[in-house]
Amino acid sequence: MNPILTTAWKAARKAGQMMHRASSNLNNIKIDNKAANDFVSDVDREAERIIVSTIQEVYPQHAILSEEAGQLGNIHAEYQWIIDPLDGTTNYLHGHKQYAISIALLHKGTLAEALVYAPEHNDLYVASRGQGALLNDKRIRVSSRIDLLRSLIATGFPVVDQSMMNTYLAILKDVLAKTAGARREGSAALDLCNVACGRVDGFFEFNLKPWDVAGGALIVQEAGGIVTDMQGEQAWLDSGDIVAANPKILAQLLQIFAPHLAV
Ligand code: IPD
Ligand code: CA
Ligand code: CA
């Protein structure tokens, strides 16, 4: 691992140990509602404190965008970290093991480095632009499946901002009819990593935030996958509407979406 990923890994490992320890006493965790269906706990905040301080110690001149703390440092800085200290908070608070830490680094606005760590599975996904993607030190690739009818698709429900709910449900109905099935596992970062290592053939979700997707998206790209928004364009980091898949499945998913998104 290069020095940037080594620092990210040091931060994620410390935060992951804390999260795992705290998960043995879920009743003691203080939980606040940010909005309906949107929770933040002491564990999210403590994980963020650990990750941000570890990165700032080594790279004090870098800016950071982190879910709970917001923008730290100059938004126009050459290097900008994007951090989700706990992706899958709802799972975590229920003792469900599908949750992760996501850390990405933009260099001059382009995703350069990514790390996603799932403490309960001890799975570490990393990618550096142009260098491929690894899961626990082994090279990963997106699936080679081309037949949509045999494909397994991950997704997330739009429960926080429900403005897209009807469109989403119509799309999901179509996806269920035209694929082998869909999964909603509750961590967008891990959904993307599952695309990257071929456990699912594609993923789509509306209204995500940059910290949900920045890390996982680079890992998909470096594993040979494609990431777009619902129209097949590159606005996904800003809009939060994202599709990720191997190239053949992505094209077929976009064809399913198109009639639902036409105005
Ligand atoms: C959530 C997870 C979930 C997705 C939500 C996100 P959080 O992140 O990624 O899979 O469906 O939209 O908000 O709140 O647990 O960090
Ligand atoms: Ca998240
Ligand atoms: Ca989070």
PDB file of C-alpha atoms and ligand atoms in Angstrom:
ATOM      1  CA  MET A   1       0.000   0.000   0.000  1.00  0.00           C
ATOM      2  CA  ASN A   2       1.231   3.532  -0.757  1.00  0.00           C
ATOM      3  CA  PRO A   3       1.635   6.060   2.126  1.00  0.00           C
ATOM      4  CA  ILE A   4      -1.836   7.570   1.602  1.00  0.00           C
ATOM      5  CA  LEU A   5      -3.599   4.204   1.764  1.00  0.00           C
ATOM      6  CA  THR A   6      -1.398   3.181   4.697  1.00  0.00           C
ATOM      7  CA  THR A   7      -2.639   6.246   6.613  1.00  0.00           C
ATOM      8  CA  ALA A   8      -6.250   5.555   5.610  1.00  0.00           C
ATOM      9  CA  TRP A   9      -5.852   1.954   6.739  1.00  0.00           C
ATOM     10  CA  LYS A  10      -4.394   2.999  10.103  1.00  0.00           C
ATOM     11  CA  ALA A  11      -7.423   5.286  10.583  1.00  0.00           C
ATOM     12  CA  ALA A  12      -9.967   2.675   9.455  1.00  0.00           C
ATOM     13  CA  ARG A  13      -8.443  -0.106  11.539  1.00  0.00           C
ATOM     14  CA  LYS A  14      -8.582   1.996  14.732  1.00  0.00           C
ATOM     15  CA  ALA A  15     -12.155   3.117  14.036  1.00  0.00           C
ATOM     16  CA  GLY A  16     -13.195  -0.444  13.140  1.00  0.00           C
ATOM     17  CA  GLN A  17     -11.823  -1.813  16.419  1.00  0.00           C
ATOM     18  CA  MET A  18     -13.780   0.819  18.349  1.00  0.00           C
ATOM     19  CA  MET A  19     -16.992   0.049  16.408  1.00  0.00           C
ATOM     20  CA  HIS A  20     -16.626  -3.680  16.939  1.00  0.00           C
ATOM     21  CA  ARG A  21     -16.082  -3.215  20.696  1.00  0.00           C
ATOM     22  CA  ALA A  22     -19.064  -0.854  20.990  1.00  0.00           C
ATOM     23  CA  SER A  23     -21.301  -3.298  19.093  1.00  0.00           C
ATOM     24  CA  SER A  24     -21.224  -5.702  22.042  1.00  0.00           C
ATOM     25  CA  ASN A  25     -23.267  -3.163  24.030  1.00  0.00           C
ATOM     26  CA  LEU A  26     -25.731  -1.666  21.567  1.00  0.00           C
ATOM     27  CA  ASN A  27     -28.154  -0.575  24.302  1.00  0.00           C
ATOM     28  CA  ASN A  28     -25.566   1.882  25.630  1.00  0.00           C
ATOM     29  CA  ILE A  29     -25.204   3.769  22.357  1.00  0.00           C
ATOM     30  CA  LYS A  30     -26.795   7.207  22.176  1.00  0.00           C
ATOM     31  CA  ILE A  31     -28.773   7.684  18.948  1.00  0.00           C
ATOM     32  CA  ASP A  32     -30.086  10.912  17.391  1.00  0.00           C
ATOM     33  CA  ASN A  33     -32.374  11.409  14.401  1.00  0.00           C
ATOM     34  CA  LYS A  34     -30.952  13.690  11.694  1.00  0.00           C
ATOM     35  CA  ALA A  35     -34.215  13.295   9.767  1.00  0.00           C
ATOM     36  CA  ALA A  36     -36.873  10.603   9.469  1.00  0.00           C
ATOM     37  CA  ASN A  37     -35.076   7.282   8.780  1.00  0.00           C
ATOM     38  CA  ASP A  38     -31.685   9.000   9.126  1.00  0.00           C
ATOM     39  CA  PHE A  39     -29.790   8.197  12.303  1.00  0.00           C
ATOM     40  CA  VAL A  40     -26.482   9.239  13.821  1.00  0.00           C
ATOM     41  CA  SER A  41     -24.978   7.700  16.927  1.00  0.00           C
ATOM     42  CA  ASP A  42     -22.080   8.311  19.289  1.00  0.00           C
ATOM     43  CA  VAL A  43     -20.273   5.563  17.402  1.00  0.00           C
ATOM     44  CA  ASP A  44     -20.531   7.441  14.053  1.00  0.00           C
ATOM     45  CA  ARG A  45     -19.115  10.555  15.742  1.00  0.00           C
ATOM     46  CA  GLU A  46     -16.321   8.754  17.589  1.00  0.00           C
ATOM     47  CA  ALA A  47     -15.318   6.836  14.436  1.00  0.00           C
ATOM     48  CA  GLU A  48     -15.184  10.134  12.557  1.00  0.00           C
ATOM     49  CA  ARG A  49     -13.041  11.729  15.274  1.00  0.00           C
ATOM     50  CA  ILE A  50     -10.556   8.832  15.097  1.00  0.00           C
ATOM     51  CA  ILE A  51     -10.360   8.848  11.281  1.00  0.00           C
ATOM     52  CA  VAL A  52     -10.148  12.629  10.852  1.00  0.00           C
ATOM     53  CA  SER A  53      -7.486  13.068  13.550  1.00  0.00           C
ATOM     54  CA  THR A  54      -5.358  10.227  12.141  1.00  0.00           C
ATOM     55  CA  ILE A  55      -5.443  11.773   8.656  1.00  0.00           C
ATOM     56  CA  GLN A  56      -4.902  15.355   9.865  1.00  0.00           C
ATOM     57  CA  GLU A  57      -1.866  14.292  11.868  1.00  0.00           C
ATOM     58  CA  VAL A  58      -0.104  13.122   8.680  1.00  0.00           C
ATOM     59  CA  TYR A  59      -1.686  15.479   6.109  1.00  0.00           C
ATOM     60  CA  PRO A  60      -2.558  18.747   7.918  1.00  0.00           C
ATOM     61  CA  GLN A  61      -2.713  20.682   4.635  1.00  0.00           C
ATOM     62  CA  HIS A  62      -5.391  18.414   3.088  1.00  0.00           C
ATOM     63  CA  ALA A  63      -9.106  19.305   3.193  1.00  0.00           C
ATOM     64  CA  ILE A  64     -11.688  16.810   4.443  1.00  0.00           C
ATOM     65  CA  LEU A  65     -15.387  16.353   3.701  1.00  0.00           C
ATOM     66  CA  SER A  66     -16.830  13.994   6.285  1.00  0.00           C
ATOM     67  CA  GLU A  67     -20.482  13.056   6.818  1.00  0.00           C
ATOM     68  CA  GLU A  68     -21.013  14.331  10.357  1.00  0.00           C
ATOM     69  CA  ALA A  69     -18.352  17.084  10.544  1.00  0.00           C
ATOM     70  CA  GLY A  70     -19.007  18.536   7.077  1.00  0.00           C
ATOM     71  CA  GLN A  71     -16.303  20.451   5.202  1.00  0.00           C
ATOM     72  CA  LEU A  72     -13.021  20.874   7.106  1.00  0.00           C
ATOM     73  CA  GLY A  73     -10.428  23.075   5.428  1.00  0.00           C
ATOM     74  CA  ASN A  74     -10.446  24.759   2.047  1.00  0.00           C
ATOM     75  CA  ILE A  75     -12.946  23.288  -0.417  1.00  0.00           C
ATOM     76  CA  HIS A  76     -10.501  24.233  -3.238  1.00  0.00           C
ATOM     77  CA  ALA A  77      -7.519  22.425  -1.663  1.00  0.00           C
ATOM     78  CA  GLU A  78      -5.487  20.262  -4.046  1.00  0.00           C
ATOM     79  CA  TYR A  79      -6.238  17.176  -1.934  1.00  0.00           C
ATOM     80  CA  GLN A  80      -9.708  16.502  -0.506  1.00  0.00           C
ATOM     81  CA  TRP A  81     -10.614  13.428   1.537  1.00  0.00           C
ATOM     82  CA  ILE A  82     -14.211  12.185   1.498  1.00  0.00           C
ATOM     83  CA  ILE A  83     -15.151  10.108   4.517  1.00  0.00           C
ATOM     84  CA  ASP A  84     -18.130   8.088   5.661  1.00  0.00           C
ATOM     85  CA  PRO A  85     -17.092   6.979   9.146  1.00  0.00           C
ATOM     86  CA  LEU A  86     -19.920   4.447   9.370  1.00  0.00           C
ATOM     87  CA  ASP A  87     -21.818   3.449   6.255  1.00  0.00           C
ATOM     88  CA  GLY A  88     -24.744   1.307   7.316  1.00  0.00           C
ATOM     89  CA  THR A  89     -25.632   2.994  10.616  1.00  0.00           C
ATOM     90  CA  THR A  90     -29.124   1.476  10.682  1.00  0.00           C
ATOM     91  CA  ASN A  91     -27.641  -2.021  10.254  1.00  0.00           C
ATOM     92  CA  TYR A  92     -25.013  -1.313  12.911  1.00  0.00           C
ATOM     93  CA  LEU A  93     -27.558  -0.141  15.477  1.00  0.00           C
ATOM     94  CA  HIS A  94     -29.501  -3.393  14.996  1.00  0.00           C
ATOM     95  CA  GLY A  95     -26.476  -5.654  15.379  1.00  0.00           C
ATOM     96  CA  HIS A  96     -26.550  -6.412  11.643  1.00  0.00           C
ATOM     97  CA  LYS A  97     -22.967  -6.928  10.458  1.00  0.00           C
ATOM     98  CA  GLN A  98     -23.154  -5.254   7.043  1.00  0.00           C
ATOM     99  CA  TYR A  99     -21.494  -1.912   7.710  1.00  0.00           C
ATOM    100  CA  ALA A 100     -18.256  -0.249   6.650  1.00  0.00           C
ATOM    101  CA  ILE A 101     -15.873   2.673   6.813  1.00  0.00           C
ATOM    102  CA  SER A 102     -15.353   4.476   3.503  1.00  0.00           C
ATOM    103  CA  ILE A 103     -12.379   6.760   2.858  1.00  0.00           C
ATOM    104  CA  ALA A 104     -11.520   8.312  -0.499  1.00  0.00           C
ATOM    105  CA  LEU A 105      -9.054  10.942  -1.661  1.00  0.00           C
ATOM    106  CA  LEU A 106      -9.648  13.358  -4.531  1.00  0.00           C
ATOM    107  CA  HIS A 107      -6.621  14.939  -6.186  1.00  0.00           C
ATOM    108  CA  LYS A 108      -7.524  18.102  -8.117  1.00  0.00           C
ATOM    109  CA  GLY A 109     -11.144  16.933  -8.200  1.00  0.00           C
ATOM    110  CA  THR A 110     -10.398  13.414  -9.483  1.00  0.00           C
ATOM    111  CA  LEU A 111     -10.763  10.297  -7.357  1.00  0.00           C
ATOM    112  CA  ALA A 112      -7.242   9.037  -6.758  1.00  0.00           C
ATOM    113  CA  GLU A 113      -7.321   6.641  -3.779  1.00  0.00           C
ATOM    114  CA  ALA A 114     -10.028   4.601  -2.065  1.00  0.00           C
ATOM    115  CA  LEU A 115     -10.399   2.325   0.919  1.00  0.00           C
ATOM    116  CA  VAL A 116     -13.504   0.566   2.227  1.00  0.00           C
ATOM    117  CA  TYR A 117     -13.220  -1.598   5.335  1.00  0.00           C
ATOM    118  CA  ALA A 118     -15.901  -3.928   6.707  1.00  0.00           C
ATOM    119  CA  PRO A 119     -14.795  -4.601  10.311  1.00  0.00           C
ATOM    120  CA  GLU A 120     -17.100  -7.560  11.002  1.00  0.00           C
ATOM    121  CA  HIS A 121     -15.998  -9.424   7.859  1.00  0.00           C
ATOM    122  CA  ASN A 122     -12.418  -8.161   8.203  1.00  0.00           C
ATOM    123  CA  ASP A 123     -12.597  -7.290   4.501  1.00  0.00           C
ATOM    124  CA  LEU A 124     -10.323  -4.503   3.284  1.00  0.00           C
ATOM    125  CA  TYR A 125     -10.945  -3.148  -0.226  1.00  0.00           C
ATOM    126  CA  VAL A 126      -8.472  -0.669  -1.704  1.00  0.00           C
ATOM    127  CA  ALA A 127      -7.879   0.980  -5.061  1.00  0.00           C
ATOM    128  CA  SER A 128      -5.473   3.543  -6.481  1.00  0.00           C
ATOM    129  CA  ARG A 129      -6.289   5.166  -9.812  1.00  0.00           C
ATOM    130  CA  GLY A 130      -4.671   3.195 -12.634  1.00  0.00           C
ATOM    131  CA  GLN A 131      -3.427   0.426 -10.333  1.00  0.00           C
ATOM    132  CA  GLY A 132      -6.416  -1.927 -10.018  1.00  0.00           C
ATOM    133  CA  ALA A 133      -8.489  -2.896  -6.985  1.00  0.00           C
ATOM    134  CA  LEU A 134      -7.699  -5.357  -4.198  1.00  0.00           C
ATOM    135  CA  LEU A 135      -9.700  -7.238  -1.593  1.00  0.00           C
ATOM    136  CA  ASN A 136      -7.452  -8.394   1.262  1.00  0.00           C
ATOM    137  CA  ASP A 137      -4.383  -8.044  -1.008  1.00  0.00           C
ATOM    138  CA  LYS A 138      -5.872 -10.054  -3.893  1.00  0.00           C
ATOM    139  CA  ARG A 139      -6.817  -8.520  -7.251  1.00  0.00           C
ATOM    140  CA  ILE A 140     -10.602  -8.258  -7.793  1.00  0.00           C
ATOM    141  CA  ARG A 141     -12.659  -7.955 -10.994  1.00  0.00           C
ATOM    142  CA  VAL A 142     -16.292  -7.206 -11.709  1.00  0.00           C
ATOM    143  CA  SER A 143     -18.379 -10.166 -12.903  1.00  0.00           C
ATOM    144  CA  SER A 144     -18.192 -11.237 -16.538  1.00  0.00           C
ATOM    145  CA  ARG A 145     -21.906 -12.060 -16.711  1.00  0.00           C
ATOM    146  CA  ILE A 146     -23.633 -10.544 -19.745  1.00  0.00           C
ATOM    147  CA  ASP A 147     -27.102 -12.059 -19.465  1.00  0.00           C
ATOM    148  CA  LEU A 148     -29.312  -9.648 -17.493  1.00  0.00           C
ATOM    149  CA  LEU A 149     -31.827 -12.415 -16.765  1.00  0.00           C
ATOM    150  CA  ARG A 150     -29.156 -14.242 -14.762  1.00  0.00           C
ATOM    151  CA  SER A 151     -27.839 -11.139 -12.997  1.00  0.00           C
ATOM    152  CA  LEU A 152     -28.107 -10.293  -9.317  1.00  0.00           C
ATOM    153  CA  ILE A 153     -28.577  -6.567  -8.681  1.00  0.00           C
ATOM    154  CA  ALA A 154     -27.954  -4.663  -5.437  1.00  0.00           C
ATOM    155  CA  THR A 155     -29.943  -1.541  -4.620  1.00  0.00           C
ATOM    156  CA  GLY A 156     -30.917   0.816  -1.810  1.00  0.00           C
ATOM    157  CA  PHE A 157     -34.385   2.125  -0.977  1.00  0.00           C
ATOM    158  CA  PRO A 158     -34.862   5.925  -1.098  1.00  0.00           C
ATOM    159  CA  VAL A 159     -36.170   6.153   2.471  1.00  0.00           C
ATOM    160  CA  VAL A 160     -34.690   9.467   3.629  1.00  0.00           C
ATOM    161  CA  ASP A 161     -35.725  11.672   0.697  1.00  0.00           C
ATOM    162  CA  GLN A 162     -38.829   9.885  -0.603  1.00  0.00           C
ATOM    163  CA  SER A 163     -39.451  12.222  -3.565  1.00  0.00           C
ATOM    164  CA  MET A 164     -38.246   9.534  -5.993  1.00  0.00           C
ATOM    165  CA  MET A 165     -40.134   6.687  -4.306  1.00  0.00           C
ATOM    166  CA  ASN A 166     -42.748   6.063  -7.017  1.00  0.00           C
ATOM    167  CA  THR A 167     -40.201   6.229  -9.822  1.00  0.00           C
ATOM    168  CA  TYR A 168     -37.879   3.987  -7.828  1.00  0.00           C
ATOM    169  CA  LEU A 169     -40.578   1.368  -7.159  1.00  0.00           C
ATOM    170  CA  ALA A 170     -41.559   1.288 -10.846  1.00  0.00           C
ATOM    171  CA  ILE A 171     -37.894   0.771 -11.787  1.00  0.00           C
ATOM    172  CA  LEU A 172     -37.440  -1.904  -9.115  1.00  0.00           C
ATOM    173  CA  LYS A 173     -40.509  -3.774 -10.404  1.00  0.00           C
ATOM    174  CA  ASP A 174     -38.962  -3.807 -13.882  1.00  0.00           C
ATOM    175  CA  VAL A 175     -35.553  -4.845 -12.527  1.00  0.00           C
ATOM    176  CA  LEU A 176     -37.138  -7.731 -10.592  1.00  0.00           C
ATOM    177  CA  ALA A 177     -38.917  -8.926 -13.747  1.00  0.00           C
ATOM    178  CA  LYS A 178     -35.792  -8.783 -15.906  1.00  0.00           C
ATOM    179  CA  THR A 179     -33.030 -10.094 -13.616  1.00  0.00           C
ATOM    180  CA  ALA A 180     -32.366 -13.039 -11.287  1.00  0.00           C
ATOM    181  CA  GLY A 181     -33.169 -10.854  -8.274  1.00  0.00           C
ATOM    182  CA  ALA A 182     -32.318  -7.809  -6.194  1.00  0.00           C
ATOM    183  CA  ARG A 183     -30.674  -7.342  -2.786  1.00  0.00           C
ATOM    184  CA  ARG A 184     -30.924  -4.442  -0.310  1.00  0.00           C
ATOM    185  CA  GLU A 185     -28.068  -4.926   2.132  1.00  0.00           C
ATOM    186  CA  GLY A 186     -27.970  -1.430   3.701  1.00  0.00           C
ATOM    187  CA  SER A 187     -24.449  -0.162   2.986  1.00  0.00           C
ATOM    188  CA  ALA A 188     -23.889   1.589  -0.337  1.00  0.00           C
ATOM    189  CA  ALA A 189     -20.109   1.413   0.113  1.00  0.00           C
ATOM    190  CA  LEU A 190     -20.260  -2.378   0.454  1.00  0.00           C
ATOM    191  CA  ASP A 191     -22.825  -2.664  -2.362  1.00  0.00           C
ATOM    192  CA  LEU A 192     -20.237  -1.031  -4.631  1.00  0.00           C
ATOM    193  CA  CYS A 193     -17.474  -3.307  -3.330  1.00  0.00           C
ATOM    194  CA  ASN A 194     -19.729  -6.297  -4.017  1.00  0.00           C
ATOM    195  CA  VAL A 195     -20.005  -5.100  -7.625  1.00  0.00           C
ATOM    196  CA  ALA A 196     -16.205  -4.754  -7.723  1.00  0.00           C
ATOM    197  CA  CYS A 197     -15.614  -8.360  -6.719  1.00  0.00           C
ATOM    198  CA  GLY A 198     -18.463  -9.862  -8.740  1.00  0.00           C
ATOM    199  CA  ARG A 199     -20.738 -10.919  -5.855  1.00  0.00           C
ATOM    200  CA  VAL A 200     -23.449  -8.889  -7.544  1.00  0.00           C
ATOM    201  CA  ASP A 201     -23.534  -7.878 -11.205  1.00  0.00           C
ATOM    202  CA  GLY A 202     -24.808  -4.342 -10.700  1.00  0.00           C
ATOM    203  CA  PHE A 203     -25.976  -1.721  -8.200  1.00  0.00           C
ATOM    204  CA  PHE A 204     -28.216   1.330  -8.403  1.00  0.00           C
ATOM    205  CA  GLU A 205     -29.543   3.868  -5.910  1.00  0.00           C
ATOM    206  CA  PHE A 206     -30.951   7.408  -5.944  1.00  0.00           C
ATOM    207  CA  ASN A 207     -29.992  10.372  -3.759  1.00  0.00           C
ATOM    208  CA  LEU A 208     -26.789   9.155  -2.171  1.00  0.00           C
ATOM    209  CA  LYS A 209     -24.152  11.529  -0.788  1.00  0.00           C
ATOM    210  CA  PRO A 210     -20.524  11.847  -1.919  1.00  0.00           C
ATOM    211  CA  TRP A 211     -19.287  10.018   1.213  1.00  0.00           C
ATOM    212  CA  ASP A 212     -21.562   7.018   0.490  1.00  0.00           C
ATOM    213  CA  VAL A 213     -20.091   6.435  -2.958  1.00  0.00           C
ATOM    214  CA  ALA A 214     -16.657   8.055  -3.429  1.00  0.00           C
ATOM    215  CA  GLY A 215     -14.610   5.129  -2.069  1.00  0.00           C
ATOM    216  CA  GLY A 216     -16.664   2.294  -3.542  1.00  0.00           C
ATOM    217  CA  ALA A 217     -16.951   3.936  -6.958  1.00  0.00           C
ATOM    218  CA  LEU A 218     -13.180   4.079  -7.527  1.00  0.00           C
ATOM    219  CA  ILE A 219     -12.927   0.465  -6.358  1.00  0.00           C
ATOM    220  CA  VAL A 220     -15.555  -0.533  -8.989  1.00  0.00           C
ATOM    221  CA  GLN A 221     -13.771   1.430 -11.730  1.00  0.00           C
ATOM    222  CA  GLU A 222     -10.409  -0.093 -10.871  1.00  0.00           C
ATOM    223  CA  ALA A 223     -11.997  -3.558 -10.895  1.00  0.00           C
ATOM    224  CA  GLY A 224     -13.047  -3.034 -14.515  1.00  0.00           C
ATOM    225  CA  GLY A 225     -16.577  -1.773 -13.862  1.00  0.00           C
ATOM    226  CA  ILE A 226     -18.359   1.370 -15.029  1.00  0.00           C
ATOM    227  CA  VAL A 227     -19.984   3.981 -12.805  1.00  0.00           C
ATOM    228  CA  THR A 228     -22.534   6.451 -14.191  1.00  0.00           C
ATOM    229  CA  ASP A 229     -25.627   8.331 -13.140  1.00  0.00           C
ATOM    230  CA  MET A 230     -29.070   7.059 -14.225  1.00  0.00           C
ATOM    231  CA  GLN A 231     -28.699   8.707 -17.640  1.00  0.00           C
ATOM    232  CA  GLY A 232     -25.316   7.112 -18.323  1.00  0.00           C
ATOM    233  CA  GLU A 233     -23.508  10.413 -17.629  1.00  0.00           C
ATOM    234  CA  GLN A 234     -20.790  11.253 -15.106  1.00  0.00           C
ATOM    235  CA  ALA A 235     -22.733  13.481 -12.664  1.00  0.00           C
ATOM    236  CA  TRP A 236     -23.110  10.714 -10.036  1.00  0.00           C
ATOM    237  CA  LEU A 237     -20.808  12.222  -7.368  1.00  0.00           C
ATOM    238  CA  ASP A 238     -22.846  15.464  -7.344  1.00  0.00           C
ATOM    239  CA  SER A 239     -26.342  14.110  -7.966  1.00  0.00           C
ATOM    240  CA  GLY A 240     -25.999  10.983  -5.814  1.00  0.00           C
ATOM    241  CA  ASP A 241     -27.943   8.985  -8.408  1.00  0.00           C
ATOM    242  CA  ILE A 242     -25.626   6.113  -9.248  1.00  0.00           C
ATOM    243  CA  VAL A 243     -25.423   2.922 -11.298  1.00  0.00           C
ATOM    244  CA  ALA A 244     -22.381   0.650 -11.170  1.00  0.00           C
ATOM    245  CA  ALA A 245     -21.906  -2.611 -13.037  1.00  0.00           C
ATOM    246  CA  ASN A 246     -19.821  -4.480 -15.539  1.00  0.00           C
ATOM    247  CA  PRO A 247     -20.078  -2.717 -18.917  1.00  0.00           C
ATOM    248  CA  LYS A 248     -22.623  -5.099 -20.512  1.00  0.00           C
ATOM    249  CA  ILE A 249     -24.996  -5.157 -17.539  1.00  0.00           C
ATOM    250  CA  LEU A 250     -24.713  -1.386 -17.058  1.00  0.00           C
ATOM    251  CA  ALA A 251     -25.938  -0.756 -20.611  1.00  0.00           C
ATOM    252  CA  GLN A 252     -28.934  -3.038 -20.041  1.00  0.00           C
ATOM    253  CA  LEU A 253     -29.792  -1.422 -16.690  1.00  0.00           C
ATOM    254  CA  LEU A 254     -29.744   2.037 -18.299  1.00  0.00           C
ATOM    255  CA  GLN A 255     -32.222   0.761 -20.912  1.00  0.00           C
ATOM    256  CA  ILE A 256     -34.568  -0.322 -18.109  1.00  0.00           C
ATOM    257  CA  PHE A 257     -34.308   3.074 -16.388  1.00  0.00           C
ATOM    258  CA  ALA A 258     -34.734   5.308 -19.452  1.00  0.00           C
ATOM    259  CA  PRO A 259     -38.529   5.141 -19.914  1.00  0.00           C
ATOM    260  CA  HIS A 260     -39.069   5.777 -16.187  1.00  0.00           C
ATOM    261  CA  LEU A 261     -36.864   8.872 -16.188  1.00  0.00           C
ATOM    262  CA  ALA A 262     -38.141  10.466 -19.424  1.00  0.00           C
ATOM    263  CA  VAL A 263     -39.926  13.763 -18.691  1.00  0.00           C
TER     264      VAL A 263
HETATM  265  C1  IPD B   1     -26.730   4.811   4.149  1.00  0.00           C
HETATM  266  C2  IPD B   1     -26.350   3.488   3.513  1.00  0.00           C
HETATM  267  C3  IPD B   1     -27.552   2.853   2.832  1.00  0.00           C
HETATM  268  C4  IPD B   1     -28.192   3.788   1.840  1.00  0.00           C
HETATM  269  C5  IPD B   1     -28.543   5.107   2.506  1.00  0.00           C
HETATM  270  C6  IPD B   1     -27.293   5.739   3.123  1.00  0.00           C
HETATM  271  P1  IPD B   1     -25.458   5.735   6.341  1.00  0.00           P
HETATM  272  O1  IPD B   1     -25.607   5.436   4.733  1.00  0.00           O
HETATM  273  O2  IPD B   1     -25.335   3.641   2.545  1.00  0.00           O
HETATM  274  O3  IPD B   1     -27.214   1.649   2.139  1.00  0.00           O
HETATM  275  O4  IPD B   1     -29.334   3.176   1.306  1.00  0.00           O
HETATM  276  O5  IPD B   1     -29.105   5.968   1.561  1.00  0.00           O
HETATM  277  O6  IPD B   1     -27.644   6.962   3.728  1.00  0.00           O
HETATM  278  O7  IPD B   1     -26.497   6.756   6.684  1.00  0.00           O
HETATM  279  O8  IPD B   1     -25.646   4.459   7.040  1.00  0.00           O
HETATM  280  O9  IPD B   1     -24.070   6.262   6.408  1.00  0.00           O
HETATM  281 CA    CA B   2     -23.444   6.394   4.192  1.00  0.00          CA
HETATM  282 CA    CA B   3     -22.602   7.311   7.685  1.00  0.00          CA
END
